[in-house]
Amino acid sequence: MSSPQQPDSQASAPFNIPTVGLILRTSDNVAFHVRAGILAESSPVFYDMFALSTQISTDESHGAKGASDTSPSSPTSSSPAAVPEVPENSNTLDALLRICYPISNPTFCDLDVMKPVLAAAHKYQMGFVLETLGIRLVELARDVPLRVYAIAIRYDMDDVARTAARQFLRHDWNPAGGHPAELDDISGSAYHRLLAYRRKCADALASMCTGLGWLPNTGWTFMQCDSCPPGAPAPYCWLRDCEVGRKPAGWFWQYYQGLAARLQNTPCEDALDDVLLVTEPVKKARDCSTCGTKAFEQMLRFMLKMKEEVGRTVSEITLEIR
């Protein structure tokens, strides 16, 4: 029987040490000299793969496995004959191995580069690698939450999926505007659950904004001013721990309902980050001698309280994964 064909090129360090006794050949014909013990401990799939071809040695320092056996399936120190072929390309395998080895992890700036590494880690059941990649996915979810959500659902990364769903609330979403390719890899029900989560968050915030029962009664001028006309469509509002209801000032209620509408499009506290959301009501309140002098300070304080309440309300909504 002839020996296996040698790959055309060698991987970069540290996967180019010829004395290491096992070679993995990638789909683009690059040879990776690897320590079987590291991969066997990282992946039960690799462990089984190696066990089928040769007994894993406890000492690879000389690159020898089964030195007494010179058959092609059992590599020797002078000629490592076991060359398992893997379907991944060299870029994917290099990133995968670097996370397994005690060296610096690769940096993933592009989700498209990361996806095949995730697929390989999932296939080889590398739990630690998936956890490491999950940390990076959480970081990327801020900018591309829908893509990260779909990837997390596909690979059963529930915590990442929940984080991505929360980040998804920060973005306007128009289903008619198309969808990322990653959604094709998950079921329609998984996508529906994400949209249902978003709808529940928006509904909870809409309910919150029907009144001011969440706001502590700490001397808000817009609830006490007799100079401003009350908002015509405003209901009587009771503040938290307050037994007497009053109609808020018209300028404030109009402002508050604008915030409520904004939260329907972006149902999370980040929707309230725009500095104009403070300056606009201040302009409207300046015609009132009572509200005008205190409006800026009170709107800053009100916005902080409202962001806290929006965050608390949304945090009580749970995404159903399955």
mmCIF file of C-alpha atoms in Angstrom:
data_model
loop_
_atom_site.group_PDB
_atom_site.id
_atom_site.type_symbol
_atom_site.label_atom_id
_atom_site.label_comp_id
_atom_site.label_asym_id
_atom_site.label_seq_id
_atom_site.Cartn_x
_atom_site.Cartn_y
_atom_site.Cartn_z
ATOM 1 C CA MET A 1 0.000 0.000 0.000
ATOM 2 C CA SER A 2 1.398 3.373 -0.952
ATOM 3 C CA SER A 3 1.864 6.083 1.626
ATOM 4 C CA PRO A 4 -0.645 8.966 1.694
ATOM 5 C CA GLN A 5 -0.057 11.826 -0.690
ATOM 6 C CA GLN A 6 1.855 14.668 0.944
ATOM 7 C CA PRO A 7 0.091 18.060 1.055
ATOM 8 C CA ASP A 8 1.407 20.778 -1.191
ATOM 9 C CA SER A 9 2.073 23.352 1.541
ATOM 10 C CA GLN A 10 2.639 23.636 5.263
ATOM 11 C CA ALA A 11 0.593 25.605 7.777
ATOM 12 C CA SER A 12 2.061 28.560 9.653
ATOM 13 C CA ALA A 13 3.569 28.288 13.127
ATOM 14 C CA PRO A 14 2.963 26.606 15.474
ATOM 15 C CA PHE A 15 1.377 24.030 13.169
ATOM 16 C CA ASN A 16 4.483 23.484 11.032
ATOM 17 C CA ILE A 17 6.672 21.486 13.423
ATOM 18 C CA PRO A 18 7.538 18.262 11.598
ATOM 19 C CA THR A 19 8.386 16.362 14.787
ATOM 20 C CA VAL A 20 4.783 16.550 15.915
ATOM 21 C CA GLY A 21 3.429 13.187 14.901
ATOM 22 C CA LEU A 22 -0.018 13.845 13.438
ATOM 23 C CA ILE A 23 -0.902 15.722 10.275
ATOM 24 C CA LEU A 24 -4.311 17.113 9.357
ATOM 25 C CA ARG A 25 -4.834 17.873 5.696
ATOM 26 C CA THR A 26 -7.357 20.592 4.809
ATOM 27 C CA SER A 27 -9.612 20.859 1.799
ATOM 28 C CA ASP A 28 -7.184 23.290 0.161
ATOM 29 C CA ASN A 29 -4.312 20.816 0.672
ATOM 30 C CA VAL A 30 -2.446 22.447 3.567
ATOM 31 C CA ALA A 31 -0.731 20.264 6.163
ATOM 32 C CA PHE A 32 -1.183 21.038 9.862
ATOM 33 C CA HIS A 33 1.169 19.259 12.267
ATOM 34 C CA VAL A 34 -0.904 18.945 15.416
ATOM 35 C CA ARG A 35 -0.699 17.399 18.854
ATOM 36 C CA ALA A 36 -3.361 14.741 18.980
ATOM 37 C CA GLY A 37 -3.639 14.961 22.756
ATOM 38 C CA ILE A 38 -4.718 18.619 22.641
ATOM 39 C CA LEU A 39 -7.363 17.972 20.010
ATOM 40 C CA ALA A 40 -8.564 14.774 21.694
ATOM 41 C CA GLU A 41 -9.150 16.678 24.923
ATOM 42 C CA SER A 42 -10.833 19.531 23.048
ATOM 43 C CA SER A 43 -13.143 17.409 20.919
ATOM 44 C CA PRO A 44 -14.708 13.965 21.424
ATOM 45 C CA VAL A 45 -15.066 13.788 17.654
ATOM 46 C CA PHE A 46 -11.316 14.162 17.142
ATOM 47 C CA TYR A 47 -10.709 11.681 19.950
ATOM 48 C CA ASP A 48 -12.793 9.069 18.165
ATOM 49 C CA MET A 49 -11.177 9.964 14.842
ATOM 50 C CA PHE A 50 -7.692 9.368 16.228
ATOM 51 C CA ALA A 51 -8.718 6.233 18.110
ATOM 52 C CA LEU A 52 -9.808 4.643 14.869
ATOM 53 C CA SER A 53 -6.409 5.108 13.258
ATOM 54 C CA THR A 54 -3.919 4.879 16.105
ATOM 55 C CA GLN A 55 -3.630 4.763 19.864
ATOM 56 C CA ILE A 56 -3.050 8.254 21.275
ATOM 57 C CA SER A 57 0.350 8.394 22.917
ATOM 58 C CA THR A 58 0.816 10.023 26.297
ATOM 59 C CA ASP A 59 4.105 11.528 25.161
ATOM 60 C CA GLU A 60 4.321 13.290 21.796
ATOM 61 C CA SER A 61 7.526 15.131 22.506
ATOM 62 C CA HIS A 62 9.361 13.035 19.891
ATOM 63 C CA GLY A 63 6.472 12.910 17.440
ATOM 64 C CA ALA A 64 6.179 9.124 17.824
ATOM 65 C CA LYS A 65 3.043 7.057 18.055
ATOM 66 C CA GLY A 66 3.193 3.281 17.944
ATOM 67 C CA ALA A 67 6.840 3.210 16.831
ATOM 68 C CA SER A 68 6.749 -0.577 16.628
ATOM 69 C CA ASP A 69 3.990 -0.444 14.056
ATOM 70 C CA THR A 70 5.166 0.705 10.619
ATOM 71 C CA SER A 71 1.795 0.370 8.876
ATOM 72 C CA PRO A 72 0.456 3.476 7.083
ATOM 73 C CA SER A 73 -2.259 3.916 9.725
ATOM 74 C CA SER A 74 0.215 4.196 12.600
ATOM 75 C CA PRO A 75 2.745 7.047 12.198
ATOM 76 C CA THR A 76 6.319 6.633 13.289
ATOM 77 C CA SER A 77 8.752 9.267 14.512
ATOM 78 C CA SER A 78 10.568 9.341 11.212
ATOM 79 C CA SER A 79 7.578 9.303 8.906
ATOM 80 C CA PRO A 80 4.193 10.386 10.224
ATOM 81 C CA ALA A 81 1.886 8.396 7.953
ATOM 82 C CA ALA A 82 -1.482 9.172 9.537
ATOM 83 C CA VAL A 83 -2.904 12.088 7.574
ATOM 84 C CA PRO A 84 -6.598 12.532 8.380
ATOM 85 C CA GLU A 85 -8.345 14.772 5.880
ATOM 86 C CA VAL A 86 -10.836 17.364 7.104
ATOM 87 C CA PRO A 87 -13.366 19.239 4.960
ATOM 88 C CA GLU A 88 -12.479 22.659 6.405
ATOM 89 C CA ASN A 89 -10.122 24.979 4.556
ATOM 90 C CA SER A 90 -6.825 26.140 6.030
ATOM 91 C CA ASN A 91 -8.126 29.494 7.286
ATOM 92 C CA THR A 92 -10.927 27.830 9.217
ATOM 93 C CA LEU A 93 -8.754 25.092 10.687
ATOM 94 C CA ASP A 94 -6.034 27.557 11.655
ATOM 95 C CA ALA A 95 -8.516 29.685 13.641
ATOM 96 C CA LEU A 96 -10.071 26.597 15.223
ATOM 97 C CA LEU A 97 -6.723 25.209 16.356
ATOM 98 C CA ARG A 98 -5.491 28.523 17.728
ATOM 99 C CA ILE A 99 -8.437 28.638 20.132
ATOM 100 C CA CYS A 100 -7.655 25.085 21.266
ATOM 101 C CA TYR A 101 -3.923 25.680 21.714
ATOM 102 C CA PRO A 102 -2.422 27.709 24.602
ATOM 103 C CA ILE A 103 -1.619 30.633 22.302
ATOM 104 C CA SER A 104 -3.312 33.919 21.428
ATOM 105 C CA ASN A 105 -6.810 33.531 20.012
ATOM 106 C CA PRO A 106 -7.573 34.843 16.536
ATOM 107 C CA THR A 107 -9.458 38.120 16.235
ATOM 108 C CA PHE A 108 -12.694 38.010 14.258
ATOM 109 C CA CYS A 109 -13.752 41.347 12.795
ATOM 110 C CA ASP A 110 -15.939 39.823 10.105
ATOM 111 C CA LEU A 111 -18.872 37.569 10.926
ATOM 112 C CA ASP A 112 -18.505 35.826 7.558
ATOM 113 C CA VAL A 113 -14.990 34.735 8.544
ATOM 114 C CA MET A 114 -16.224 33.534 11.913
ATOM 115 C CA LYS A 115 -19.137 31.452 10.640
ATOM 116 C CA PRO A 116 -17.155 28.499 9.225
ATOM 117 C CA VAL A 117 -15.129 28.327 12.452
ATOM 118 C CA LEU A 118 -18.370 28.161 14.423
ATOM 119 C CA ALA A 119 -19.638 25.437 12.140
ATOM 120 C CA ALA A 120 -16.465 23.418 12.626
ATOM 121 C CA ALA A 121 -16.478 23.888 16.412
ATOM 122 C CA HIS A 122 -20.081 22.729 16.534
ATOM 123 C CA LYS A 123 -19.399 19.721 14.321
ATOM 124 C CA TYR A 124 -16.377 18.651 16.378
ATOM 125 C CA GLN A 125 -18.270 19.297 19.644
ATOM 126 C CA MET A 126 -15.680 21.749 20.953
ATOM 127 C CA GLY A 127 -17.544 23.273 23.864
ATOM 128 C CA PHE A 128 -14.722 25.566 24.975
ATOM 129 C CA VAL A 129 -14.265 26.910 21.444
ATOM 130 C CA LEU A 130 -17.988 27.607 21.167
ATOM 131 C CA GLU A 131 -17.900 29.489 24.480
ATOM 132 C CA THR A 132 -14.962 31.570 23.261
ATOM 133 C CA LEU A 133 -16.653 32.352 19.974
ATOM 134 C CA GLY A 134 -19.867 33.114 21.838
ATOM 135 C CA ILE A 135 -18.148 35.977 23.651
ATOM 136 C CA ARG A 136 -17.231 37.528 20.319
ATOM 137 C CA LEU A 137 -20.734 36.938 18.952
ATOM 138 C CA VAL A 138 -22.183 38.921 21.854
ATOM 139 C CA GLU A 139 -19.915 41.818 20.914
ATOM 140 C CA LEU A 140 -20.970 41.645 17.266
ATOM 141 C CA ALA A 141 -24.655 41.455 18.197
ATOM 142 C CA ARG A 142 -24.770 45.180 18.872
ATOM 143 C CA ASP A 143 -24.287 45.922 15.164
ATOM 144 C CA VAL A 144 -25.796 42.838 13.486
ATOM 145 C CA PRO A 145 -28.232 41.384 16.033
ATOM 146 C CA LEU A 146 -30.463 39.534 13.573
ATOM 147 C CA ARG A 147 -27.530 37.718 12.003
ATOM 148 C CA VAL A 148 -26.109 36.798 15.395
ATOM 149 C CA TYR A 149 -29.521 35.635 16.627
ATOM 150 C CA ALA A 150 -29.908 33.277 13.681
ATOM 151 C CA ILE A 151 -26.399 31.887 14.131
ATOM 152 C CA ALA A 152 -26.939 31.390 17.862
ATOM 153 C CA ILE A 153 -30.226 29.575 17.299
ATOM 154 C CA ARG A 154 -28.634 27.339 14.679
ATOM 155 C CA TYR A 155 -25.857 26.260 17.046
ATOM 156 C CA ASP A 156 -27.946 26.067 20.251
ATOM 157 C CA MET A 157 -26.214 29.043 21.896
ATOM 158 C CA ASP A 158 -29.212 30.129 23.961
ATOM 159 C CA ASP A 159 -27.532 32.861 26.015
ATOM 160 C CA VAL A 160 -26.106 34.454 22.884
ATOM 161 C CA ALA A 161 -29.529 34.275 21.222
ATOM 162 C CA ARG A 162 -31.139 36.116 24.149
ATOM 163 C CA THR A 163 -28.478 38.806 24.077
ATOM 164 C CA ALA A 164 -28.906 39.223 20.322
ATOM 165 C CA ALA A 165 -32.675 39.461 20.729
ATOM 166 C CA ARG A 166 -32.234 42.251 23.284
ATOM 167 C CA GLN A 167 -29.862 44.053 20.919
ATOM 168 C CA PHE A 168 -32.401 43.583 18.119
ATOM 169 C CA LEU A 169 -34.717 45.927 20.022
ATOM 170 C CA ARG A 170 -32.243 48.770 19.431
ATOM 171 C CA HIS A 171 -32.736 48.651 15.668
ATOM 172 C CA ASP A 172 -35.674 49.688 13.528
ATOM 173 C CA TRP A 173 -36.983 46.651 11.714
ATOM 174 C CA ASN A 174 -38.937 46.604 8.488
ATOM 175 C CA PRO A 175 -39.711 43.036 7.336
ATOM 176 C CA ALA A 176 -40.310 44.347 3.823
ATOM 177 C CA GLY A 177 -36.714 45.546 3.700
ATOM 178 C CA GLY A 178 -35.274 42.065 3.209
ATOM 179 C CA HIS A 179 -33.502 39.766 5.626
ATOM 180 C CA PRO A 180 -29.974 38.449 6.184
ATOM 181 C CA ALA A 181 -29.025 35.115 4.649
ATOM 182 C CA GLU A 182 -28.554 33.550 8.091
ATOM 183 C CA LEU A 183 -32.329 33.507 8.605
ATOM 184 C CA ASP A 184 -32.526 30.831 5.907
ATOM 185 C CA ASP A 185 -30.680 28.506 8.300
ATOM 186 C CA ILE A 186 -33.306 28.590 11.055
ATOM 187 C CA SER A 187 -36.969 27.665 11.192
ATOM 188 C CA GLY A 188 -39.772 30.106 10.590
ATOM 189 C CA SER A 189 -40.984 29.481 14.137
ATOM 190 C CA ALA A 190 -37.620 30.577 15.574
ATOM 191 C CA TYR A 191 -37.872 33.839 13.640
ATOM 192 C CA HIS A 192 -41.495 34.247 14.695
ATOM 193 C CA ARG A 193 -40.491 33.889 18.358
ATOM 194 C CA LEU A 194 -38.007 36.731 17.940
ATOM 195 C CA LEU A 195 -40.647 39.009 16.430
ATOM 196 C CA ALA A 196 -43.111 37.971 19.149
ATOM 197 C CA TYR A 197 -40.525 38.945 21.768
ATOM 198 C CA ARG A 198 -40.128 42.348 20.142
ATOM 199 C CA ARG A 199 -43.898 42.808 20.043
ATOM 200 C CA LYS A 200 -44.252 41.882 23.723
ATOM 201 C CA CYS A 201 -41.605 44.441 24.656
ATOM 202 C CA ALA A 202 -43.349 47.144 22.624
ATOM 203 C CA ASP A 203 -46.733 46.254 24.141
ATOM 204 C CA ALA A 204 -45.333 46.356 27.677
ATOM 205 C CA LEU A 205 -43.859 49.802 27.049
ATOM 206 C CA ALA A 206 -47.099 51.037 25.509
ATOM 207 C CA SER A 207 -48.915 49.948 28.655
ATOM 208 C CA MET A 208 -46.319 51.683 30.805
ATOM 209 C CA CYS A 209 -46.815 54.953 28.916
ATOM 210 C CA THR A 210 -50.578 55.103 29.391
ATOM 211 C CA GLY A 211 -49.889 56.772 32.712
ATOM 212 C CA LEU A 212 -47.172 57.802 35.130
ATOM 213 C CA GLY A 213 -47.687 55.277 37.891
ATOM 214 C CA TRP A 214 -44.084 54.170 37.599
ATOM 215 C CA LEU A 215 -42.684 57.678 38.276
ATOM 216 C CA PRO A 216 -41.787 58.478 41.899
ATOM 217 C CA ASN A 217 -43.554 61.455 43.402
ATOM 218 C CA THR A 218 -40.588 63.756 43.915
ATOM 219 C CA GLY A 219 -41.880 67.242 43.200
ATOM 220 C CA TRP A 220 -42.288 67.302 39.433
ATOM 221 C CA THR A 221 -43.258 70.834 38.378
ATOM 222 C CA PHE A 222 -45.154 69.642 35.283
ATOM 223 C CA MET A 223 -47.553 67.811 37.617
ATOM 224 C CA GLN A 224 -48.073 70.782 39.924
ATOM 225 C CA CYS A 225 -47.965 73.860 37.704
ATOM 226 C CA ASP A 226 -51.115 75.973 37.712
ATOM 227 C CA SER A 227 -49.789 78.335 35.054
ATOM 228 C CA CYS A 228 -49.623 75.795 32.204
ATOM 229 C CA PRO A 229 -52.920 74.594 30.766
ATOM 230 C CA PRO A 230 -53.354 70.859 31.255
ATOM 231 C CA GLY A 231 -53.051 68.704 28.187
ATOM 232 C CA ALA A 232 -56.506 68.379 26.716
ATOM 233 C CA PRO A 233 -56.176 64.662 25.864
ATOM 234 C CA ALA A 234 -54.220 63.855 29.024
ATOM 235 C CA PRO A 235 -55.856 61.607 31.596
ATOM 236 C CA TYR A 236 -55.546 62.125 35.282
ATOM 237 C CA CYS A 237 -52.242 60.607 36.297
ATOM 238 C CA TRP A 238 -51.233 59.190 39.645
ATOM 239 C CA LEU A 239 -47.555 59.108 40.440
ATOM 240 C CA ARG A 240 -46.097 56.250 42.410
ATOM 241 C CA ASP A 241 -47.077 56.362 46.089
ATOM 242 C CA CYS A 242 -49.367 59.344 45.422
ATOM 243 C CA GLU A 243 -53.055 59.242 46.325
ATOM 244 C CA VAL A 244 -54.070 62.339 44.365
ATOM 245 C CA GLY A 245 -54.194 62.370 40.590
ATOM 246 C CA ARG A 246 -53.695 65.406 38.396
ATOM 247 C CA LYS A 247 -53.507 66.212 34.731
ATOM 248 C CA PRO A 248 -49.929 66.977 33.653
ATOM 249 C CA ALA A 249 -48.998 70.164 31.819
ATOM 250 C CA GLY A 250 -49.931 70.101 28.147
ATOM 251 C CA TRP A 251 -46.394 70.482 26.855
ATOM 252 C CA PHE A 252 -45.237 67.589 29.008
ATOM 253 C CA TRP A 253 -48.013 65.187 28.021
ATOM 254 C CA GLN A 254 -47.421 65.875 24.343
ATOM 255 C CA TYR A 255 -43.736 65.206 24.917
ATOM 256 C CA TYR A 256 -44.435 62.006 26.854
ATOM 257 C CA GLN A 257 -46.668 60.615 24.146
ATOM 258 C CA GLY A 258 -43.939 61.343 21.607
ATOM 259 C CA LEU A 259 -41.587 59.223 23.686
ATOM 260 C CA ALA A 260 -44.196 56.468 23.795
ATOM 261 C CA ALA A 261 -44.441 56.472 19.988
ATOM 262 C CA ARG A 262 -40.664 56.373 19.722
ATOM 263 C CA LEU A 263 -40.536 53.306 21.965
ATOM 264 C CA GLN A 264 -42.902 51.447 19.655
ATOM 265 C CA ASN A 265 -40.348 51.662 16.857
ATOM 266 C CA THR A 266 -37.367 50.970 19.114
ATOM 267 C CA PRO A 267 -38.645 49.212 22.242
ATOM 268 C CA CYS A 268 -35.667 49.658 24.549
ATOM 269 C CA GLU A 269 -33.972 52.319 26.662
ATOM 270 C CA ASP A 270 -31.518 53.191 23.880
ATOM 271 C CA ALA A 271 -34.389 54.899 22.062
ATOM 272 C CA LEU A 272 -34.178 57.645 24.689
ATOM 273 C CA ASP A 273 -30.510 58.497 24.218
ATOM 274 C CA ASP A 274 -31.012 61.403 21.800
ATOM 275 C CA VAL A 275 -30.117 64.712 23.472
ATOM 276 C CA LEU A 276 -32.875 66.421 21.456
ATOM 277 C CA LEU A 277 -35.378 64.478 23.518
ATOM 278 C CA VAL A 278 -34.434 66.754 26.408
ATOM 279 C CA THR A 279 -33.996 70.039 24.587
ATOM 280 C CA GLU A 280 -37.287 69.940 22.649
ATOM 281 C CA PRO A 281 -39.606 69.872 25.680
ATOM 282 C CA VAL A 282 -37.505 72.564 27.351
ATOM 283 C CA LYS A 283 -38.224 74.871 24.414
ATOM 284 C CA LYS A 284 -41.943 74.231 24.770
ATOM 285 C CA ALA A 285 -41.892 74.845 28.518
ATOM 286 C CA ARG A 286 -40.029 78.145 28.419
ATOM 287 C CA ASP A 287 -43.206 80.158 27.852
ATOM 288 C CA CYS A 288 -44.327 79.191 31.339
ATOM 289 C CA SER A 289 -42.742 81.262 34.122
ATOM 290 C CA THR A 290 -43.006 78.328 36.522
ATOM 291 C CA CYS A 291 -42.037 75.356 34.332
ATOM 292 C CA GLY A 292 -39.532 77.223 32.187
ATOM 293 C CA THR A 293 -36.999 77.840 34.939
ATOM 294 C CA LYS A 294 -36.959 74.222 36.042
ATOM 295 C CA ALA A 295 -37.669 72.357 32.814
ATOM 296 C CA PHE A 296 -34.106 71.523 31.819
ATOM 297 C CA GLU A 297 -33.095 70.057 35.176
ATOM 298 C CA GLN A 298 -36.371 68.203 35.514
ATOM 299 C CA MET A 299 -36.301 66.766 31.995
ATOM 300 C CA LEU A 300 -32.785 65.441 32.544
ATOM 301 C CA ARG A 301 -33.926 63.792 35.751
ATOM 302 C CA PHE A 302 -37.140 62.531 34.174
ATOM 303 C CA MET A 303 -35.268 61.001 31.258
ATOM 304 C CA LEU A 304 -32.952 59.093 33.594
ATOM 305 C CA LYS A 305 -35.935 57.738 35.520
ATOM 306 C CA MET A 306 -37.747 56.777 32.349
ATOM 307 C CA LYS A 307 -34.738 54.968 30.908
ATOM 308 C CA GLU A 308 -34.448 52.990 34.127
ATOM 309 C CA GLU A 309 -38.108 52.045 33.965
ATOM 310 C CA VAL A 310 -37.946 51.102 30.283
ATOM 311 C CA GLY A 311 -34.923 48.882 30.965
ATOM 312 C CA ARG A 312 -36.654 47.252 33.923
ATOM 313 C CA THR A 313 -39.841 46.652 31.935
ATOM 314 C CA VAL A 314 -38.036 45.091 28.985
ATOM 315 C CA SER A 315 -35.873 42.921 31.241
ATOM 316 C CA GLU A 316 -39.028 41.233 32.521
ATOM 317 C CA ILE A 317 -39.918 40.009 29.020
ATOM 318 C CA THR A 318 -38.412 36.619 28.227
ATOM 319 C CA LEU A 319 -37.503 35.355 24.783
ATOM 320 C CA GLU A 320 -38.862 31.877 24.138
ATOM 321 C CA ILE A 321 -36.053 29.896 22.560
ATOM 322 C CA ARG A 322 -38.040 26.742 21.831
#
